[in-house]
Amino acid sequence: MMNQYYGNPYRFSGRSQRDTDRGDRYPYRRPMGRGSMPAYPYGGQSANRGGCGLGQNPPRSGLGCGSVQNQSRGGCGCGKEQNQPGNSCGCGSEQIRARGHDRVQDRDTPCDGRKAIPVMESGGCGCDVSGGISPARKKLMEQIRAVDFALYEVILYLDVYPNSCDALETYHKLKAQKEALHKEYETTYGPITAFGNQSGASWDWIDSPFPWEFGAN
Amino acid sequence: MWIYEKKLQFPVKIKNPNPKLAQIIISQLGGPDGELAASMRYLHQRYSMPYKQVVGILTDVGTEELAHLEMIAAILHQLTRDLSEDEIKNTPFATYFVDHTTGVYPVAASGVPFDMKYVGIKGDVIADLHEDLAAEQKARVTYDNILRLCDDPDVREPIKFLREREIVHYQRFCDALRITQDNLDAKNFYAFNPAFVKGDGK
């Protein structure tokens, strides 16, 4: 079925001719230079979507993984607002120093996108153990925890007393607050659920620290 | 189905790793009255419940117990990070370490792995709700015991939160039981099992 909708079915056979074409290889992170929807990993023609960067692999090596797109997310995963240069794609150029890991990736080596992205316990980008996420992020997260908790309490109450008008009113009020807070958090710091991915440019869901890590709380 | 939120219900930030404490707290992960047992119990009991309030409360409390499971796992994960061999040798944690290193594996503090035998699902509304009431109280007692053995304030805070949640769940299940009894024959609660009524289109 070679047509514009399904793409070339032979695209999986053999290596891609462009060695930067990450289309069907892990990780499927394809920051898009043009603000278009990210390419579904198996999606159609990759010609214009090129590998891990802008339309074509940019001539600057070391930043070939799309420096521009992860700016607000801090590819190192500690949630810093500005991205440390050279680490956009999370393959961790300067930042992997936590806990004695000395893997400092050479900046001039182009990211080949095949390296597994390490979980960085201590905030990753050189933050010390007591660091982690920023105070503003922590504060917002505390507010979210408080509202979500109150909402869940109302939910449990309504489960056994579904006819309580007061409880229902409280539920709707808290739900509005929760949605506003979640939206604020997600636009600044990244998704809370897998459905909350805000940035069309990259897959941020696995970028930020997972909640059981020391640096995430 | 379940959606996952990338946040803990209550923050867990433990500055001082302590494998001996981990050995105790792991009972709330894979022990007889732990969060895994609780979530499996509630989420499986709800299928045979005939009353919407009871199905609803079992679903939502079961989901919350999964969240608590994650919190306990977070506590254990943070208690067992950056360990040196000396901190593991000659402690009760060594027997867990040899099989699981610092991975998180649901066992009781005695080392017995989680077992579905801890969970009772009888397919009868009254029996199941009483099982739930008992389970919440047993979980509360386990948390009391953990608090007796734990001095670290970073660990005490999430444990106290979890203990309070068990008490609140107990109260909600009491409500569910009362609603159930209101729906049964007042003269004889056991006249029929509303979870198993033949030919009633259920």
Coordinates of C-alpha atoms in Angstrom, one line a residue:
Chain A
M1 CA 0.0 0.0 0.0
M2 CA 2.2 2.8 -1.2
N3 CA 0.2 5.9 -0.8
Q4 CA 0.3 9.1 1.0
Y5 CA -1.7 7.8 4.0
Y6 CA 0.2 4.7 5.0
G7 CA 3.6 5.6 3.9
N8 CA 6.1 3.4 2.3
P9 CA 5.7 -0.1 3.8
Y10 CA 9.4 -0.8 3.0
R11 CA 10.6 1.9 5.3
F12 CA 11.3 -0.6 8.0
S13 CA 13.5 -2.8 6.0
G14 CA 17.2 -2.0 6.3
R15 CA 18.8 1.0 7.6
S16 CA 17.6 4.4 6.9
Q17 CA 19.8 6.2 4.5
R18 CA 20.0 9.2 6.8
D19 CA 21.9 8.2 9.8
T20 CA 20.1 10.8 11.8
D21 CA 16.7 9.5 11.0
R22 CA 15.5 8.3 14.3
G23 CA 12.0 7.6 13.1
D24 CA 11.5 4.1 14.2
R25 CA 14.2 3.7 16.7
Y26 CA 14.1 4.3 20.4
P27 CA 14.0 7.0 21.8
Y28 CA 11.2 8.4 19.6
R29 CA 12.0 11.9 20.5
R30 CA 11.7 14.0 17.5
P31 CA 11.6 17.7 18.3
M32 CA 10.1 19.4 15.4
G33 CA 11.7 22.6 14.2
R34 CA 8.6 23.9 12.5
G35 CA 6.0 23.7 15.2
S36 CA 4.1 21.0 13.4
M37 CA 2.8 18.0 15.2
P38 CA 5.5 15.6 16.2
A39 CA 5.9 12.7 13.8
Y40 CA 4.3 9.5 15.0
P41 CA 7.4 7.2 15.1
Y42 CA 6.1 5.1 12.3
G43 CA 4.5 7.9 10.4
G44 CA 4.9 8.5 6.8
Q45 CA 7.7 10.1 5.0
S46 CA 10.4 11.2 7.2
A47 CA 12.1 13.3 4.7
N48 CA 11.2 16.5 6.1
R49 CA 11.2 15.4 9.7
G50 CA 14.8 14.4 9.8
G51 CA 16.2 12.7 12.8
C52 CA 16.5 14.5 16.0
G53 CA 16.6 18.1 15.1
L54 CA 15.2 20.7 12.9
G55 CA 14.2 19.9 9.4
Q56 CA 17.6 18.7 8.4
N57 CA 20.3 17.7 10.7
P58 CA 21.8 21.0 11.6
P59 CA 25.5 21.5 10.8
R60 CA 26.3 22.2 14.4
S61 CA 27.4 19.0 15.9
G62 CA 26.7 18.2 19.5
L63 CA 23.5 20.2 19.3
G64 CA 22.0 18.0 16.7
C65 CA 19.2 16.8 18.8
G66 CA 17.2 19.9 18.6
S67 CA 18.5 22.4 21.1
V68 CA 15.7 24.8 20.6
Q69 CA 12.8 22.8 21.7
N70 CA 13.4 21.7 25.2
Q71 CA 14.2 25.1 26.5
S72 CA 11.4 25.4 29.0
R73 CA 11.7 21.9 30.2
G74 CA 15.3 21.6 31.0
G75 CA 16.4 18.4 29.4
C76 CA 18.3 17.4 32.4
G77 CA 15.1 16.7 34.1
C78 CA 15.5 18.6 37.2
G79 CA 12.9 21.1 36.0
K80 CA 15.1 24.1 35.6
E81 CA 13.4 26.5 33.4
Q82 CA 16.3 27.3 31.1
N83 CA 18.0 24.6 29.4
Q84 CA 21.6 24.0 29.9
P85 CA 23.2 24.3 26.4
G86 CA 24.0 21.0 24.8
N87 CA 21.7 18.9 26.8
S88 CA 18.4 19.5 25.0
C89 CA 17.9 15.9 24.1
G90 CA 18.6 14.5 27.4
C91 CA 21.5 12.4 26.3
G92 CA 23.2 14.4 29.0
S93 CA 26.2 16.3 27.9
E94 CA 27.5 18.1 30.9
Q95 CA 24.8 17.3 33.3
I96 CA 25.3 13.7 34.2
R97 CA 27.4 14.1 37.3
A98 CA 25.1 13.1 40.0
R99 CA 26.2 10.4 42.3
G100 CA 29.7 10.0 40.9
H101 CA 28.6 9.3 37.4
D102 CA 31.3 10.9 35.4
R103 CA 29.8 10.4 32.0
V104 CA 30.4 13.8 30.5
Q105 CA 29.5 13.5 27.0
D106 CA 31.7 15.3 24.6
R107 CA 29.8 18.3 23.3
D108 CA 31.3 18.0 19.9
T109 CA 30.1 14.4 19.5
P110 CA 26.7 14.5 17.8
C111 CA 24.0 12.9 19.8
D112 CA 23.1 9.7 18.1
G113 CA 19.8 9.4 20.0
R114 CA 20.5 5.8 20.9
K115 CA 21.7 6.3 24.4
A116 CA 19.3 5.4 27.1
I117 CA 18.3 8.4 29.0
P118 CA 19.5 8.0 32.6
V119 CA 17.3 8.5 35.6
M120 CA 19.1 11.2 37.5
E121 CA 18.2 10.9 41.2
S122 CA 19.7 14.1 42.5
G123 CA 18.2 16.4 40.1
G124 CA 20.7 15.6 37.4
C125 CA 22.0 18.8 36.2
G126 CA 24.6 19.2 38.9
C127 CA 22.1 20.1 41.5
D128 CA 23.2 18.8 44.9
V129 CA 21.3 16.2 46.8
S130 CA 19.3 18.7 48.7
G131 CA 18.4 20.6 45.5
G132 CA 16.1 19.0 43.1
I133 CA 13.2 20.9 41.8
S134 CA 13.0 24.6 42.2
P135 CA 11.1 26.2 45.2
A136 CA 8.5 27.7 42.9
R137 CA 7.8 24.3 41.4
K138 CA 7.7 22.7 44.8
K139 CA 5.2 25.3 46.1
L140 CA 2.9 24.8 43.1
M141 CA 3.1 21.1 43.5
E142 CA 2.1 21.5 47.2
Q143 CA -0.9 23.5 46.2
I144 CA -1.9 20.8 43.7
R145 CA -1.4 18.1 46.3
A146 CA -3.7 19.9 48.7
V147 CA -6.5 20.5 46.2
D148 CA -6.3 17.1 44.8
F149 CA -6.4 15.6 48.2
A150 CA -9.5 17.6 49.2
L151 CA -11.1 16.7 45.9
Y152 CA -10.5 13.0 46.5
E153 CA -12.0 13.3 50.0
V154 CA -15.2 14.7 48.4
I155 CA -15.2 12.0 45.9
L156 CA -15.1 9.3 48.6
Y157 CA -17.9 11.1 50.4
L158 CA -20.0 11.4 47.3
D159 CA -19.5 7.7 46.6
V160 CA -21.5 6.8 49.7
Y161 CA -23.7 9.9 49.9
P162 CA -24.4 10.7 46.2
N163 CA -27.4 12.9 47.0
S164 CA -25.5 15.4 49.1
C165 CA -25.9 18.8 47.3
D166 CA -23.3 20.5 49.5
A167 CA -20.7 17.9 48.7
L168 CA -21.5 18.1 45.0
E169 CA -21.1 21.8 45.0
T170 CA -17.8 21.5 46.8
Y171 CA -16.7 18.9 44.3
H172 CA -17.3 21.3 41.4
K173 CA -15.6 24.1 43.1
L174 CA -12.5 22.0 43.9
K175 CA -12.5 20.5 40.4
A176 CA -12.3 24.0 38.8
Q177 CA -9.4 24.8 41.1
K178 CA -7.6 21.6 40.4
E179 CA -7.9 22.1 36.7
A180 CA -6.5 25.6 36.8
L181 CA -3.6 24.5 39.0
H182 CA -2.8 21.5 36.8
K183 CA -2.9 23.6 33.7
E184 CA -0.5 26.1 35.3
Y185 CA 1.8 23.4 36.4
E186 CA 1.8 21.5 33.1
T187 CA 2.5 24.5 30.9
T188 CA 5.5 25.5 33.0
Y189 CA 6.9 22.2 34.2
G190 CA 5.6 19.4 32.1
P191 CA 2.8 16.9 32.1
I192 CA 1.2 15.4 35.2
T193 CA -0.5 12.6 33.2
A194 CA 0.6 11.1 29.9
F195 CA -2.4 12.9 28.3
G196 CA -1.1 16.2 29.5
N197 CA 1.8 16.5 27.3
Q198 CA 1.9 20.2 26.3
S199 CA 4.8 20.6 24.0
G200 CA 4.2 19.5 20.5
A201 CA 8.0 19.5 20.0
S202 CA 9.1 16.7 22.3
W203 CA 7.9 13.9 24.5
D204 CA 8.2 15.5 27.9
W205 CA 6.4 12.8 29.8
I206 CA 9.5 10.9 30.7
D207 CA 11.7 14.0 30.9
S208 CA 10.8 15.2 34.4
P209 CA 11.7 13.3 37.5
F210 CA 9.4 10.5 38.5
P211 CA 7.6 11.1 41.8
W212 CA 9.4 8.5 43.9
E213 CA 12.8 10.1 43.3
F214 CA 14.4 12.1 46.1
G215 CA 14.8 15.1 43.8
A216 CA 11.2 15.2 42.8
N217 CA 9.6 16.1 46.1
Chain B
M1 CA -8.9 1.8 33.3
W2 CA -6.4 3.7 35.3
I3 CA -4.7 7.0 34.5
Y4 CA -1.5 7.7 36.2
E5 CA -0.6 11.0 37.8
K6 CA 3.0 11.8 38.1
K7 CA 2.8 12.9 41.7
L8 CA 2.7 11.3 45.1
Q9 CA -0.4 12.0 47.1
F10 CA 1.9 13.2 50.0
P11 CA 5.5 14.2 49.5
V12 CA 8.3 11.8 50.4
K13 CA 11.7 13.3 50.9
I14 CA 14.0 11.2 53.1
K15 CA 17.4 12.7 53.6
N16 CA 18.9 9.8 55.5
P17 CA 19.0 6.3 54.0
N18 CA 18.3 3.6 56.5
P19 CA 18.0 0.0 55.4
K20 CA 17.0 -1.3 58.8
L21 CA 13.9 0.9 58.7
A22 CA 13.2 -0.2 55.1
Q23 CA 13.2 -3.8 56.4
I24 CA 10.3 -2.9 58.7
I25 CA 8.3 -0.6 56.4
I26 CA 8.3 -3.1 53.6
S27 CA 5.5 -4.9 55.4
Q28 CA 3.2 -2.2 54.3
L29 CA 4.1 -3.0 50.7
G30 CA 3.8 -6.8 50.5
G31 CA 2.6 -7.8 54.0
P32 CA -0.7 -9.3 55.0
D33 CA -2.3 -5.9 55.8
G34 CA -0.3 -3.8 53.4
E35 CA -1.3 -1.5 50.5
L36 CA -1.0 -4.2 47.8
A37 CA -3.3 -6.5 49.7
A38 CA -5.7 -3.6 50.3
S39 CA -5.8 -2.5 46.7
M40 CA -6.2 -6.0 45.4
R41 CA -9.0 -6.7 47.9
Y42 CA -11.1 -3.6 47.1
L43 CA -10.6 -3.6 43.4
H44 CA -11.6 -7.3 43.1
Q45 CA -14.5 -7.2 45.5
R46 CA -16.3 -4.5 43.6
Y47 CA -17.2 -6.8 40.7
S48 CA -19.7 -8.7 42.6
M49 CA -21.2 -5.8 44.5
P50 CA -24.9 -5.0 43.7
Y51 CA -25.1 -1.5 45.1
K52 CA -23.6 1.5 43.2
Q53 CA -22.4 3.3 46.3
V54 CA -20.5 0.2 47.4
V55 CA -19.0 -0.3 43.9
G56 CA -18.0 3.4 43.8
I57 CA -16.3 3.4 47.2
L58 CA -14.5 0.2 46.5
T59 CA -13.2 1.5 43.2
D60 CA -12.1 4.9 44.6
V61 CA -10.5 3.5 47.8
G62 CA -8.8 0.8 45.8
T63 CA -7.4 3.3 43.5
E64 CA -6.1 5.4 46.4
E65 CA -4.5 2.3 47.9
L66 CA -2.5 1.9 44.6
A67 CA -1.4 5.5 45.2
H68 CA -0.4 4.6 48.7
L69 CA 1.5 1.5 47.4
E70 CA 3.5 4.0 45.3
M71 CA 4.2 6.1 48.4
I72 CA 5.5 3.1 50.3
A73 CA 7.6 2.1 47.4
A74 CA 9.0 5.7 47.3
I75 CA 9.8 5.5 51.0
L76 CA 11.6 2.2 50.5
H77 CA 13.4 3.5 47.4
Q78 CA 14.7 6.5 49.2
L79 CA 15.7 4.6 52.3
T80 CA 17.9 2.2 50.3
R81 CA 19.8 4.6 48.1
D82 CA 23.5 5.2 48.2
L83 CA 24.2 2.4 50.5
S84 CA 27.7 1.1 51.3
E85 CA 28.3 -2.5 51.9
D86 CA 29.0 -1.9 55.6
E87 CA 25.5 -0.4 56.0
I88 CA 24.0 -3.6 54.6
K89 CA 26.2 -6.3 56.2
N90 CA 25.0 -7.7 59.5
T91 CA 21.7 -6.0 59.3
P92 CA 18.3 -7.7 58.7
F93 CA 18.3 -6.0 55.3
A94 CA 21.2 -8.2 54.1
T95 CA 18.8 -11.2 53.5
Y96 CA 16.6 -9.0 51.3
F97 CA 19.6 -7.5 49.6
V98 CA 21.1 -10.7 48.5
D99 CA 18.0 -11.6 46.4
H100 CA 16.7 -8.2 45.4
T101 CA 19.7 -5.8 45.8
T102 CA 17.9 -2.4 46.3
G103 CA 15.0 -3.2 44.1
V104 CA 11.5 -2.9 45.5
Y105 CA 9.9 -6.3 45.8
P106 CA 6.7 -6.8 47.8
V107 CA 7.5 -9.0 50.8
A108 CA 6.5 -8.8 54.4
A109 CA 9.0 -7.8 57.0
S110 CA 9.6 -11.5 57.7
G111 CA 10.6 -12.0 54.1
V112 CA 7.5 -13.9 53.0
P113 CA 6.5 -12.7 49.6
F114 CA 3.1 -11.2 49.0
D115 CA 0.4 -13.8 48.8
M116 CA -3.2 -13.5 47.6
K117 CA -4.2 -15.6 50.5
Y118 CA -4.1 -12.4 52.5
V119 CA -7.1 -11.2 50.6
G120 CA -10.6 -12.4 51.2
I121 CA -13.2 -12.1 48.5
K122 CA -16.3 -13.9 49.4
G123 CA -18.8 -12.6 46.9
D124 CA -21.2 -11.6 49.7
V125 CA -21.8 -8.0 50.5
I126 CA -21.8 -8.2 54.2
A127 CA -18.9 -10.6 54.4
D128 CA -16.8 -8.5 52.0
L129 CA -17.5 -5.2 53.8
H130 CA -16.6 -6.7 57.1
E131 CA -13.4 -8.0 55.6
D132 CA -12.7 -4.4 54.5
L133 CA -13.4 -2.9 57.9
A134 CA -11.0 -5.4 59.5
A135 CA -8.4 -4.8 56.8
E136 CA -8.4 -1.0 57.4
Q137 CA -8.0 -1.5 61.2
K138 CA -5.2 -4.0 60.7
A139 CA -3.4 -1.6 58.4
R140 CA -3.8 1.2 61.0
V141 CA -2.3 -1.1 63.6
T142 CA 0.6 -1.9 61.3
Y143 CA 1.3 1.8 60.9
D144 CA 1.1 2.3 64.6
N145 CA 3.7 -0.3 65.0
I146 CA 5.9 1.3 62.4
L147 CA 5.6 4.6 64.2
R148 CA 6.8 3.0 67.4
L149 CA 9.9 1.8 65.7
C150 CA 10.7 4.9 63.7
D151 CA 12.4 8.1 64.8
D152 CA 13.2 9.8 61.5
P153 CA 10.8 12.7 61.1
D154 CA 11.1 12.5 57.3
V155 CA 9.7 9.0 57.4
R156 CA 7.2 9.6 60.1
E157 CA 5.4 12.3 58.2
P158 CA 4.2 10.2 55.2
I159 CA 3.5 7.2 57.6
K160 CA 1.3 9.4 59.7
F161 CA -0.5 10.6 56.6
L162 CA -1.1 7.0 55.5
R163 CA -2.3 6.0 58.9
E164 CA -4.9 8.8 58.9
R165 CA -6.1 7.7 55.5
E166 CA -6.7 4.1 56.8
I167 CA -9.0 5.5 59.5
V168 CA -10.9 7.6 56.9
H169 CA -11.3 4.6 54.7
Y170 CA -12.7 2.7 57.6
Q171 CA -15.3 5.3 58.2
R172 CA -16.3 5.2 54.5
F173 CA -16.7 1.5 54.6
C174 CA -18.8 1.8 57.7
D175 CA -21.1 4.1 55.6
A176 CA -21.2 1.6 52.8
L177 CA -22.1 -1.2 55.3
R178 CA -24.9 0.9 56.7
I179 CA -26.3 1.7 53.3
T180 CA -26.2 -2.0 52.5
Q181 CA -28.0 -2.9 55.6
D182 CA -30.7 -0.3 54.8
N183 CA -31.3 -2.2 51.6
L184 CA -31.7 -5.6 53.2
D185 CA -34.6 -7.1 54.9
A186 CA -34.6 -5.3 58.2
K187 CA -35.8 -8.4 60.0
N188 CA -33.2 -10.7 58.7
F189 CA -30.1 -9.3 57.0
Y190 CA -29.2 -12.8 55.8
A191 CA -32.5 -13.6 54.2
F192 CA -30.9 -13.3 50.8
N193 CA -27.5 -12.5 49.3
P194 CA -28.0 -9.5 47.1
A195 CA -24.7 -10.3 45.3
F196 CA -26.1 -13.6 44.2
V197 CA -29.8 -13.5 43.2
K198 CA -30.9 -15.9 40.5
G199 CA -33.1 -14.8 37.7
D200 CA -33.0 -11.2 38.7
G201 CA -31.4 -9.8 35.6
K202 CA -28.2 -8.8 37.5

